[in-house]
XYZ file of C-alpha atoms in Angstrom:
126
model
C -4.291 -12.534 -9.897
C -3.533 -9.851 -7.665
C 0.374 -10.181 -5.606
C 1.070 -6.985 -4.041
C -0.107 -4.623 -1.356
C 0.558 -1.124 -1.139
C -0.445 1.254 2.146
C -0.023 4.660 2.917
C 1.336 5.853 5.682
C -0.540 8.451 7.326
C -4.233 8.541 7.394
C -4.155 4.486 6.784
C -1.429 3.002 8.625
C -2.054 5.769 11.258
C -5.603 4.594 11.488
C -6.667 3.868 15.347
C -7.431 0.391 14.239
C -4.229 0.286 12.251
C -3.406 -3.068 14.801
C -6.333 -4.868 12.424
C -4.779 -3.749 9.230
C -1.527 -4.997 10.319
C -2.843 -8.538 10.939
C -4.567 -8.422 7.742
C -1.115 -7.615 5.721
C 0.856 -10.087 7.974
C -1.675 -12.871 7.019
C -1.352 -11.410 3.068
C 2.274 -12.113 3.533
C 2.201 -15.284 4.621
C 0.132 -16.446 1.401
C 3.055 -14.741 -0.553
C 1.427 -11.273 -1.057
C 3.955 -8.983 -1.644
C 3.876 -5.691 0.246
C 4.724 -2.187 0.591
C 4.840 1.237 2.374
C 4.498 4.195 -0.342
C 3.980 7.840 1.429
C 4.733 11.282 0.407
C 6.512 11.751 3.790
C 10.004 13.412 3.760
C 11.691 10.000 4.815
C 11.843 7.210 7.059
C 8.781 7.654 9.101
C 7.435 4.549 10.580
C 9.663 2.803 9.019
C 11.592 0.997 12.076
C 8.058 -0.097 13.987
C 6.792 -1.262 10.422
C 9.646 -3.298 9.044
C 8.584 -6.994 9.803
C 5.299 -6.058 7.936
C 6.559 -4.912 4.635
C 8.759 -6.187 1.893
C 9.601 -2.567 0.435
C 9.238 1.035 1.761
C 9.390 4.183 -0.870
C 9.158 7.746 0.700
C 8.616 10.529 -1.696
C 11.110 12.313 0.084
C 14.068 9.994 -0.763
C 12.716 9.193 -4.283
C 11.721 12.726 -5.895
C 8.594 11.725 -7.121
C 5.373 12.083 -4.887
C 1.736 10.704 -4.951
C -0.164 11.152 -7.130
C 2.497 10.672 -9.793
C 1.630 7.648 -11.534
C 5.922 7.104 -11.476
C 5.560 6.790 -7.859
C 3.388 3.794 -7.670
C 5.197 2.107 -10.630
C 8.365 2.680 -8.755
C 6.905 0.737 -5.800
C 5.719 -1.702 -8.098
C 9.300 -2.221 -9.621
C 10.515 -2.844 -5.855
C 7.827 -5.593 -4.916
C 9.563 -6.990 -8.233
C 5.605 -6.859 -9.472
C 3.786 -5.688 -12.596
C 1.919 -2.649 -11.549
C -1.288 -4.395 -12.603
C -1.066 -6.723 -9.559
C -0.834 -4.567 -7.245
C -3.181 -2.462 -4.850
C -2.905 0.530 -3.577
C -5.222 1.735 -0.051
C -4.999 5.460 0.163
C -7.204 7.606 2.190
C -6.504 10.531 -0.450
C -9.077 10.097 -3.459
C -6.587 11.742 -5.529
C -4.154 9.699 -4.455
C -5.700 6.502 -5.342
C -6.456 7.791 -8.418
C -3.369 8.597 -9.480
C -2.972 4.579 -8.528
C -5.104 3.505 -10.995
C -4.158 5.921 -13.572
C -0.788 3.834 -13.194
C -2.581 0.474 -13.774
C -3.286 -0.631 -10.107
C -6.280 -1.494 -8.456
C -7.494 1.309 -5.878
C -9.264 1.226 -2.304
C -10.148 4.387 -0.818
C -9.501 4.137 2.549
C -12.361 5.715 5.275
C -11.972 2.579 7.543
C -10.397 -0.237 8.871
C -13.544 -2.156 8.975
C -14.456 -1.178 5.071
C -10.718 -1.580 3.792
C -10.603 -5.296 5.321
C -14.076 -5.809 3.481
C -12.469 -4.449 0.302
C -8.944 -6.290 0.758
C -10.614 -10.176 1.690
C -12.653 -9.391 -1.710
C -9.588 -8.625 -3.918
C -7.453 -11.493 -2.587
C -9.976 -13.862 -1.479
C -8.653 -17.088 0.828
């Protein structure tokens, strides 16, 4: 059974129909889906407007270690307090979700808000 959620920053979370997403994650939380920010930004951004929405945020600024090191996601992993192999990552870098699964999570590509909800309500189904 899948518990945590993992988003990137930019190019997901920056998405014009991010607002969707958001709801989507809140709802996640509220069944006890664990979630997280992981982006290969310097530091802090988005951070402050994002906070109620996520349990953990990891910047591969502050941490040394950037996507698609297969540390990185296990590192978020660790801070959900999760097994890496119940959590997803939604990148809108191939590579990047890649190097996801190549750390033991489960991987969406993200090219939508629209197809990313489709892919999220099939991996943790009501």
């Amino acid at each position: 059974m899948l518990r945590g959620l993992v988003l990137d920053y930019a190019g997901v979370l920056t998405d014009p129909d991010a607002a969707e997403l958001l709801a989507a994650v809140d709802a996640l939380r509220q069944r006890g889906i664990r979630t997280a920010v992981l982006s290969n930004a310097d530091g802090g951004a988005g951070r402050g407007g994002l906070a109620r929405h996520f349990d953990a945020f990891v910047f591969s600024g502050e941490v040394g270690i950037a996507k698609p090191d297969p540390r990185v996601f296990r590192l978020t992993a660790e801070r959900l307090g999760l097994p890496v192999t119940v959590c997803v990552m939604v990148d809108d870098s191939r590579v990047n979700v890649d190097g996801a699964t190549a750390a033991g999570m489960v991987g969406v590509h993200h090219t939508s808000v629209a197809d990313t909800l489709a892919e999220l309500s099939a991996l943790f189904p009501a």
